[in-house]
mmCIF file of C-alpha atoms in Angstrom:
data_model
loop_
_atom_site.group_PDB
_atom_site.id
_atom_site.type_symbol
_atom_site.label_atom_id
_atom_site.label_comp_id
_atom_site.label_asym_id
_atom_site.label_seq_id
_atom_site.Cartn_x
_atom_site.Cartn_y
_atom_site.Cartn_z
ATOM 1 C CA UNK A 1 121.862 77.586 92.479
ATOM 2 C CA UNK A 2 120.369 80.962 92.188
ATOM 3 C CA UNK A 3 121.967 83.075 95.432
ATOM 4 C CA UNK A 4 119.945 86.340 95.202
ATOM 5 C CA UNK A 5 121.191 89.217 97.909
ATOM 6 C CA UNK A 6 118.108 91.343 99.143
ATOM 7 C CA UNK A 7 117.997 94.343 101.313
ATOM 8 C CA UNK A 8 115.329 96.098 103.121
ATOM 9 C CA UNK A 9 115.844 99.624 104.708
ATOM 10 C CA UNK A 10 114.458 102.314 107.476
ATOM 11 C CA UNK A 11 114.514 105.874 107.781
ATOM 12 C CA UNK A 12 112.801 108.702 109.489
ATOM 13 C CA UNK A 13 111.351 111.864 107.003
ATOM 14 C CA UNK A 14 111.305 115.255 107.111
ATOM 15 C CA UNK A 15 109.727 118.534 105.007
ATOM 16 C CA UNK A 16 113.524 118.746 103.692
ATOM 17 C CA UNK A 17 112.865 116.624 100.614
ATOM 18 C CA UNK A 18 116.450 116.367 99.354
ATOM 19 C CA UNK A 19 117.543 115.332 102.400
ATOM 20 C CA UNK A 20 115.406 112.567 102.418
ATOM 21 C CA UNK A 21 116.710 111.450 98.978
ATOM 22 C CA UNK A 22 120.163 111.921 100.195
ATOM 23 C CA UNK A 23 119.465 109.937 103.281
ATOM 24 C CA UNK A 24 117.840 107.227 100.814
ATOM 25 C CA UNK A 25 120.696 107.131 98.534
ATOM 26 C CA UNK A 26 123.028 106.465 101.569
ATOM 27 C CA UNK A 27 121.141 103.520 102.379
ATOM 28 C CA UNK A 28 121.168 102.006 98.910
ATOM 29 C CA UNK A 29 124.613 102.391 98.793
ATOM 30 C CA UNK A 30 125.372 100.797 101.766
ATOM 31 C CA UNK A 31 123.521 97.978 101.101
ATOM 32 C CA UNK A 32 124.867 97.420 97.732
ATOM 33 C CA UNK A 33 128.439 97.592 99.590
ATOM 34 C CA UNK A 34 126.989 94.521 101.480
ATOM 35 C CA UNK A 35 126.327 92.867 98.174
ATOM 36 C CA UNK A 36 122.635 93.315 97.651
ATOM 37 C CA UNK A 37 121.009 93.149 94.416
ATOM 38 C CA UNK A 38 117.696 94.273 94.785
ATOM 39 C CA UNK A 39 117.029 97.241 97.515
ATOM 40 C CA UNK A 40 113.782 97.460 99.232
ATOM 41 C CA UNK A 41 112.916 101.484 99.999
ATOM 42 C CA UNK A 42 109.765 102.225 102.136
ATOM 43 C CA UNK A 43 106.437 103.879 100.885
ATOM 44 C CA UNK A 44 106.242 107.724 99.848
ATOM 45 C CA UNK A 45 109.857 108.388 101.166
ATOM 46 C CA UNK A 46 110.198 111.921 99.358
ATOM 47 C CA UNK A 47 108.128 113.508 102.058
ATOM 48 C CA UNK A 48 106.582 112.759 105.524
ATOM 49 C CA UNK A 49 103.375 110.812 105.306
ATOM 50 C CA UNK A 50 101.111 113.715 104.410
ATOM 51 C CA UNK A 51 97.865 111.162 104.558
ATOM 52 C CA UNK A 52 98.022 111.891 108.285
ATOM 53 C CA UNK A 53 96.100 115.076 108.051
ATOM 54 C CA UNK A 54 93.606 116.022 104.897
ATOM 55 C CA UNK A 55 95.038 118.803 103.192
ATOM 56 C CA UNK A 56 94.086 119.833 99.548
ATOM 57 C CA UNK A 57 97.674 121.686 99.635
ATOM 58 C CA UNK A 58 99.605 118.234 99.423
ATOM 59 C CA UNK A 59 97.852 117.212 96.181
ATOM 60 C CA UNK A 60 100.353 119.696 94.579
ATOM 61 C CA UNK A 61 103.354 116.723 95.768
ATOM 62 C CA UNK A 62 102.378 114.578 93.234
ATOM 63 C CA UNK A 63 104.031 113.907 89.937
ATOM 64 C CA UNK A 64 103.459 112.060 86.624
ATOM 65 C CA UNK A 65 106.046 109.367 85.740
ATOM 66 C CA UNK A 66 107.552 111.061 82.795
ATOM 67 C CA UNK A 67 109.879 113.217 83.777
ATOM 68 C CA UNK A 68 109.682 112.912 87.019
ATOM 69 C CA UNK A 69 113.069 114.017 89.033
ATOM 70 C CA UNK A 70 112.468 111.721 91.778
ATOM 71 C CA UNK A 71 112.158 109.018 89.665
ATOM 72 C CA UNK A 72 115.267 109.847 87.294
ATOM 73 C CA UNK A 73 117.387 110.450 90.224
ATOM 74 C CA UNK A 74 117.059 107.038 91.528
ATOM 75 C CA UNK A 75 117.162 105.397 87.976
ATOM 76 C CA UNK A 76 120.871 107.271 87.768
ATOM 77 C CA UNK A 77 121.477 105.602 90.935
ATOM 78 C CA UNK A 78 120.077 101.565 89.862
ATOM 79 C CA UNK A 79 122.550 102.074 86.908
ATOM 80 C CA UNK A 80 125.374 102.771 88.348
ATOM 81 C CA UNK A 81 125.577 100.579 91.181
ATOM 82 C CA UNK A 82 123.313 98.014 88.923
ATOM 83 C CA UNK A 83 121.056 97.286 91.509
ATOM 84 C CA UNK A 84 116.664 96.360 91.571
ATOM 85 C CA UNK A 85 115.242 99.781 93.067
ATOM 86 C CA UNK A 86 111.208 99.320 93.629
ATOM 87 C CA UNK A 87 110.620 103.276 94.105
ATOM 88 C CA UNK A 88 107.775 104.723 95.429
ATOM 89 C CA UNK A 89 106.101 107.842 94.637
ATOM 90 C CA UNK A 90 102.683 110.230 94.597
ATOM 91 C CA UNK A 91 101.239 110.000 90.984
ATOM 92 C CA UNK A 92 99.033 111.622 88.970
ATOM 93 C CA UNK A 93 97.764 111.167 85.932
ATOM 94 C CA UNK A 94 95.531 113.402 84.317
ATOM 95 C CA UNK A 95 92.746 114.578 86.781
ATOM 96 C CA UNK A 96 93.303 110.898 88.803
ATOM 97 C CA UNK A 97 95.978 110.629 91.752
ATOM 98 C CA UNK A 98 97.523 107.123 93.021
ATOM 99 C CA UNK A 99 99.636 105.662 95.390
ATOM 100 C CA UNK A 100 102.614 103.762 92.867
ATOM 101 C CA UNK A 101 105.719 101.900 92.349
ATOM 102 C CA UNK A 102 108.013 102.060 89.408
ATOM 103 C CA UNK A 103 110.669 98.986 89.681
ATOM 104 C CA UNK A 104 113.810 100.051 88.076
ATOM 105 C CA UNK A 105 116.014 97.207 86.891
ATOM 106 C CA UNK A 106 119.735 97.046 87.056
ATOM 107 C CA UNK A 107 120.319 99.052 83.812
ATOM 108 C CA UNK A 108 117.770 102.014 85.482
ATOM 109 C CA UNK A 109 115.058 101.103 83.322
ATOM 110 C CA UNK A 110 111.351 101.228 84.251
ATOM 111 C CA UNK A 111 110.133 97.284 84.164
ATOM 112 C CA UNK A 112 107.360 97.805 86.523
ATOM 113 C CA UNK A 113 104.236 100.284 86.905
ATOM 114 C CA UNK A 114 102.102 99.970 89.812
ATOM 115 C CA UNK A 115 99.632 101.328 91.533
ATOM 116 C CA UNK A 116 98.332 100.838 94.994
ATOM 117 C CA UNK A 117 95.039 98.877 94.659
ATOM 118 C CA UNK A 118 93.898 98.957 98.424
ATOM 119 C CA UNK A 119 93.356 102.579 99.811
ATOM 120 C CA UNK A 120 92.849 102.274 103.447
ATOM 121 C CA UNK A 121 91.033 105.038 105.258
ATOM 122 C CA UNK A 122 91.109 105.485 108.961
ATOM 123 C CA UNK A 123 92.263 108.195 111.213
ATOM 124 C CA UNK A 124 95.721 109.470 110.959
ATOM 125 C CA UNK A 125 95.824 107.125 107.346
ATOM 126 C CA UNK A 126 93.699 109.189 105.142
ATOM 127 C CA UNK A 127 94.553 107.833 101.791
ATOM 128 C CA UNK A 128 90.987 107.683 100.230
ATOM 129 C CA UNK A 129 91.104 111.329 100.335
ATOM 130 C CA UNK A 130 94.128 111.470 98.035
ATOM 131 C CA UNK A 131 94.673 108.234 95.831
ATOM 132 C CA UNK A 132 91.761 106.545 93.699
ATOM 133 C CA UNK A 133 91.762 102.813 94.081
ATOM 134 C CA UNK A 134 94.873 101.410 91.482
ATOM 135 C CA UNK A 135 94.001 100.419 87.726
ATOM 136 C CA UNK A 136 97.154 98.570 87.027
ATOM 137 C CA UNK A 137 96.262 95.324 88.362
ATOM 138 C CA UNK A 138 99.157 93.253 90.391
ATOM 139 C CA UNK A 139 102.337 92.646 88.817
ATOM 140 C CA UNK A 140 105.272 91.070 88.335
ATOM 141 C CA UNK A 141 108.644 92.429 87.437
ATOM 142 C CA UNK A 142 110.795 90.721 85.296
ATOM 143 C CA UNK A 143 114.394 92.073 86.555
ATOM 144 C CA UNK A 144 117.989 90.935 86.439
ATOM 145 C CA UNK A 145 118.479 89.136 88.943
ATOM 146 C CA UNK A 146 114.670 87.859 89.901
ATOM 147 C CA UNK A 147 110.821 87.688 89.282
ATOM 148 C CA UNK A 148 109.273 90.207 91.614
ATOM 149 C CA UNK A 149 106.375 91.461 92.887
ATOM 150 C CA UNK A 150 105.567 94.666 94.764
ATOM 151 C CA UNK A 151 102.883 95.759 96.270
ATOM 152 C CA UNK A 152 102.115 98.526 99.127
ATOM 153 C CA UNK A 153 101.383 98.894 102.362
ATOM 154 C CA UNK A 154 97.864 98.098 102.777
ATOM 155 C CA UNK A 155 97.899 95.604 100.164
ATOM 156 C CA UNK A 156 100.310 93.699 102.495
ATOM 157 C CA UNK A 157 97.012 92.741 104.745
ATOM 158 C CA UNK A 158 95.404 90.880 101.934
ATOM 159 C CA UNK A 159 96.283 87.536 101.432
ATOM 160 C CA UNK A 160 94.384 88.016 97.312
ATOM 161 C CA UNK A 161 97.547 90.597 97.096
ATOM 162 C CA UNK A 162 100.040 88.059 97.567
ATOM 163 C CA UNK A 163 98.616 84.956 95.814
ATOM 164 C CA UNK A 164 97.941 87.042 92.792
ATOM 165 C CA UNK A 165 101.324 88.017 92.037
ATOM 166 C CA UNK A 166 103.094 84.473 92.846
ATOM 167 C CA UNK A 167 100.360 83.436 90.872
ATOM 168 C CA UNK A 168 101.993 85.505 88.102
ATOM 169 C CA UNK A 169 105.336 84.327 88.631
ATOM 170 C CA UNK A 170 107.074 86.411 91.456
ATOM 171 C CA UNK A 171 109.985 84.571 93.267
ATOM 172 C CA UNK A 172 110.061 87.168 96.305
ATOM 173 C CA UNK A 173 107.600 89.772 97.544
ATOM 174 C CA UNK A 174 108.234 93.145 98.633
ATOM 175 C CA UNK A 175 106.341 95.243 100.733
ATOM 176 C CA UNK A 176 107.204 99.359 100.737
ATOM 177 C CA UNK A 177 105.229 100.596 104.215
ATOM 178 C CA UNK A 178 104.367 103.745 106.237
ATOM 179 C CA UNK A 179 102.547 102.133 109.508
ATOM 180 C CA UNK A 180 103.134 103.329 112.702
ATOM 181 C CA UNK A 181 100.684 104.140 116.375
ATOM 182 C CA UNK A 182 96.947 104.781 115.823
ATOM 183 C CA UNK A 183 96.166 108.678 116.868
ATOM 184 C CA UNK A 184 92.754 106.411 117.514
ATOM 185 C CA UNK A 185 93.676 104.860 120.183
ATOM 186 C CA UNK A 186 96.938 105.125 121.992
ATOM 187 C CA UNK A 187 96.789 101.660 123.304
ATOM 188 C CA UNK A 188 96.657 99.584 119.778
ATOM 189 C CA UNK A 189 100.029 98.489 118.645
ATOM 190 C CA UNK A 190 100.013 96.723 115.357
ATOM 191 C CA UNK A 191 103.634 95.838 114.939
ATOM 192 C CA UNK A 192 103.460 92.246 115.520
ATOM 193 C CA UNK A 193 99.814 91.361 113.777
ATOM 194 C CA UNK A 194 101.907 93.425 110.961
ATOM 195 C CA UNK A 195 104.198 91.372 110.516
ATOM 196 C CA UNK A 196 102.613 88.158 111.240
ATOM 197 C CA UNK A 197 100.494 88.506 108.046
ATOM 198 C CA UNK A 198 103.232 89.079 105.676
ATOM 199 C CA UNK A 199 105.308 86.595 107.503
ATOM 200 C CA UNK A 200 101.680 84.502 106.457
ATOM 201 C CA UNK A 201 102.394 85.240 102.933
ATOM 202 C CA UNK A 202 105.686 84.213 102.687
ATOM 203 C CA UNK A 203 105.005 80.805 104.401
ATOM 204 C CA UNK A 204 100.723 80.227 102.411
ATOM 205 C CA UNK A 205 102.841 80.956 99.012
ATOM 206 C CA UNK A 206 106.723 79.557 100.089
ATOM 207 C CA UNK A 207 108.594 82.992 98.779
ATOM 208 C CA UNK A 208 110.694 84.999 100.659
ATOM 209 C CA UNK A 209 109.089 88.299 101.736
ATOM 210 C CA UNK A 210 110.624 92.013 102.338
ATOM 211 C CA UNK A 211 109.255 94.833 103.942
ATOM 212 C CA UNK A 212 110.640 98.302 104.857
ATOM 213 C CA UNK A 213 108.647 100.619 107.093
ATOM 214 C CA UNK A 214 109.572 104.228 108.022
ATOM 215 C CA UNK A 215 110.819 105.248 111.452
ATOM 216 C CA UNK A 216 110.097 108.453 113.884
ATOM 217 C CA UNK A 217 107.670 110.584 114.605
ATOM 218 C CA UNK A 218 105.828 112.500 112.363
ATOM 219 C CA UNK A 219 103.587 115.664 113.738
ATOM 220 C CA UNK A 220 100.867 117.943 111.742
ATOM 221 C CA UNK A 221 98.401 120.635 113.589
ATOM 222 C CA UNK A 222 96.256 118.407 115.145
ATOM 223 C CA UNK A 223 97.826 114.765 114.768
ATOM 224 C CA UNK A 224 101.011 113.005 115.672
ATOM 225 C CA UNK A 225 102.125 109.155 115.113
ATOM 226 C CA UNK A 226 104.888 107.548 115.480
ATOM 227 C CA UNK A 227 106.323 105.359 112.864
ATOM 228 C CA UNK A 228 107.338 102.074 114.385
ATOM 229 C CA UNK A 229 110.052 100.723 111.777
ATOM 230 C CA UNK A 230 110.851 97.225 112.601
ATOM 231 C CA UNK A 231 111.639 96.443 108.724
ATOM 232 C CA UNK A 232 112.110 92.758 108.478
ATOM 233 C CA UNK A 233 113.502 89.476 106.065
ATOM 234 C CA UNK A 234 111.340 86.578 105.954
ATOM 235 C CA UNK A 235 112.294 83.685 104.185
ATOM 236 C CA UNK A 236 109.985 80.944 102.028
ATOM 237 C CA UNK A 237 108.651 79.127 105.369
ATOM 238 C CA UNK A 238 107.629 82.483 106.629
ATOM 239 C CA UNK A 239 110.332 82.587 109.197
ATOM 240 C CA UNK A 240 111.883 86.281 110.239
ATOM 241 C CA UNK A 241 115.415 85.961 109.537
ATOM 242 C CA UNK A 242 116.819 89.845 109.853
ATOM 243 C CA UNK A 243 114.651 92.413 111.520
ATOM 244 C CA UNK A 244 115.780 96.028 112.244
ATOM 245 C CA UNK A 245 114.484 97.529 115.741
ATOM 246 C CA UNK A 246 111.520 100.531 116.288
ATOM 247 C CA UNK A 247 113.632 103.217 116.293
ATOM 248 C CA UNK A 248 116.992 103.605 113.827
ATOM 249 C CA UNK A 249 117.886 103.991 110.493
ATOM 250 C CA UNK A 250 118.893 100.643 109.355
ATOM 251 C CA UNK A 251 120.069 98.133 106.271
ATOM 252 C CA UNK A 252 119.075 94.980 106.818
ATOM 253 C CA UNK A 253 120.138 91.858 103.947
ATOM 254 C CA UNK A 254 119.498 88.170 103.313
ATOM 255 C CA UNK A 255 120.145 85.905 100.537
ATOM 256 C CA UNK A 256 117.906 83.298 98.984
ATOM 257 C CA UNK A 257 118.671 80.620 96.381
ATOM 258 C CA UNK A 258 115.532 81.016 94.754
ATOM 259 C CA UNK A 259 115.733 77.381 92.712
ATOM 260 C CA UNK A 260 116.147 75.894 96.485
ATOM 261 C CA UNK A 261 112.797 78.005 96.988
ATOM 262 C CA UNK A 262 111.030 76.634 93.958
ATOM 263 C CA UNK A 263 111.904 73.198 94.322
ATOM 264 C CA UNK A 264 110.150 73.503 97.992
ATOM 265 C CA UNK A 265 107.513 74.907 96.538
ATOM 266 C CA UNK A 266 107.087 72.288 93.780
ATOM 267 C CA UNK A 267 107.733 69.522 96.557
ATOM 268 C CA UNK A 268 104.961 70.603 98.590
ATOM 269 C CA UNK A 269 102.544 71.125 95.752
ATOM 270 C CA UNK A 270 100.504 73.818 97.268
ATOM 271 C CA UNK A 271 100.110 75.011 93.798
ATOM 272 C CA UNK A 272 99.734 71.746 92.020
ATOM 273 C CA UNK A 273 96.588 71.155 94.893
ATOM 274 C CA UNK A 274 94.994 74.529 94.268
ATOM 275 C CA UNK A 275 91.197 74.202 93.358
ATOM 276 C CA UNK A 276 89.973 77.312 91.576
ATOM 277 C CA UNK A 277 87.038 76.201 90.490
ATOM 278 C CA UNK A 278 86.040 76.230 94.469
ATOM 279 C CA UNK A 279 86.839 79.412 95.138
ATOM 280 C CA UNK A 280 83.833 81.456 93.459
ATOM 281 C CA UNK A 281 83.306 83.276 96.467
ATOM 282 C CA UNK A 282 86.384 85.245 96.631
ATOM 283 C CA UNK A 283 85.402 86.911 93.497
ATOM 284 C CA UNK A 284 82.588 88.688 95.794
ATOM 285 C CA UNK A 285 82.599 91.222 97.785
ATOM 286 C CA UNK A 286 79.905 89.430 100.126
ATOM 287 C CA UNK A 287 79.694 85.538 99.269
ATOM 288 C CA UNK A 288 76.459 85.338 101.466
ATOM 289 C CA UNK A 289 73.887 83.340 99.972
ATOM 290 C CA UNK A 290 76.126 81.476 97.820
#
């Protein structure tokens, strides 16, 4: 047996950025009280999600990963409570900006680089106008207590995101978010489709699945959405097993025994059944014609 304690968390964001770090520390804390090992945060928690409007005054947010205070303060707090933080930030890097992930291990160390690879861009989610496209590839993060992969937001609605990294070894997947109403259209609510497709993941690939969305609303000159949390556990048959609700701060945690997980996956031999050699098309953008 492998019992592995996981936590996934919600909070609401303000222009007070040490607040919000505050507020985030609180909430790894008290999940590590509650035994968890590895502590899901949600996406770009420093701030408020600036990709609501399209402001060239935001671009001065972002940060390189060396010596970045954000970062350091959260590597401080992995070490001394020895916990997995997956923490995500606004990079740049030279004359490039991205949407990333650093996964700190146990010890505080960086194991794990990432970099959004799927920009969406839509009213009120107007990433393409900050982040280029990732150049890290998916990956897998070899920590203390378990394989993982992370990926972010946007990546959660691709299926090719998940595969990849179990295909690369991760035991759980992990899903940092900022999605909320659609200042579009009033009437769409997403919450369910949300998290029916990662739920989708968890049960196509038989690993458990975390994801932590943000909470409140969130209000710029001409735009307002409302973030509609509802963070939630799945485990590897794609089942929801903890969710938090739409509106509060909350710590959420399951546990897994990952070799029970990999024996069901070896026992079902979706893996051992794959046929890549068939699947040509998915290499194209269009597969029409072939």
């Amino acid at each position: 047996m492998r019992n592995i304690k996981v936590a996934a968390t919600q909070m609401a964001c303000t222009w007070d950025t040490a607040s919000n770090i505050q507020r985030a520390e609180e909430q790894v804390r008290k999940a590590h009280q509650q035994g968890a090992q590895i502590i899901l945060l949600q996406e770009l928690f420093e701030t408020p999600y600036f990709c609501q409007e399209v402001d060239p005054k935001h671009f001065k947010l972002a940060k390189p990963v060396a010596g970045n205070g954000f970062i350091e303060h959260f590597q401080g707090l992995a070490r001394e409570l020895e916990v997995v933080l997956p923490i995500s930030f606004f990079e740049i890097d030279g004359n490039n900006y991205f949407n990333s992930i650093v996964v700190l291990d146990a010890d505080g160390a960086i194991v794990s680089h990432y970099r959004k690879v799927h920009i969406p861009d839509a009213v009120g989610y107007y990433e393409k106008y900050y982040f280029s496209p990732g150049d890290t590839g998916f990956q897998v993060a070899k920590t203390r207590y378990a394989d993982i992969g992370v990926a972010i937001c946007w990546d959660q609605w691709f299926p090719e995101s998940a595969r990849s990294m179990v295909l690369k070894g991760a035991e759980m997947l992990f899903y940092p978010t900022a999605i909320g109403s659609e200042p579009s259209d009033a009437s769409l609510d997403s919450r369910e489709h949300w998290q029916q497709v990662m739920q989708g993941h968890a049960a196509a690939n038989m690993v458990p699945v975390i994801a932590s969305n943000r909470i409140g609303e969130e209000t710029t000159s001409d735009s307002s959405m409302t973030f509609y949390g509802s963070s939630f556990i799945a485990d590897y048959t794609g089942k929801k097993i903890e969710e938090a609700d739409q509106k509060s701060e909350a710590v959420i945690c399951a546990s897994f025994d990952l070799d029970e997980a990999q024996e069901y996956r070896r026992t079902w031999g979706i893996f051992r059944d794959r046929r890549p050699s068939q699947y040509a098309s998915i290499n194209r953008l269009s597969a029409v014609g072939t």
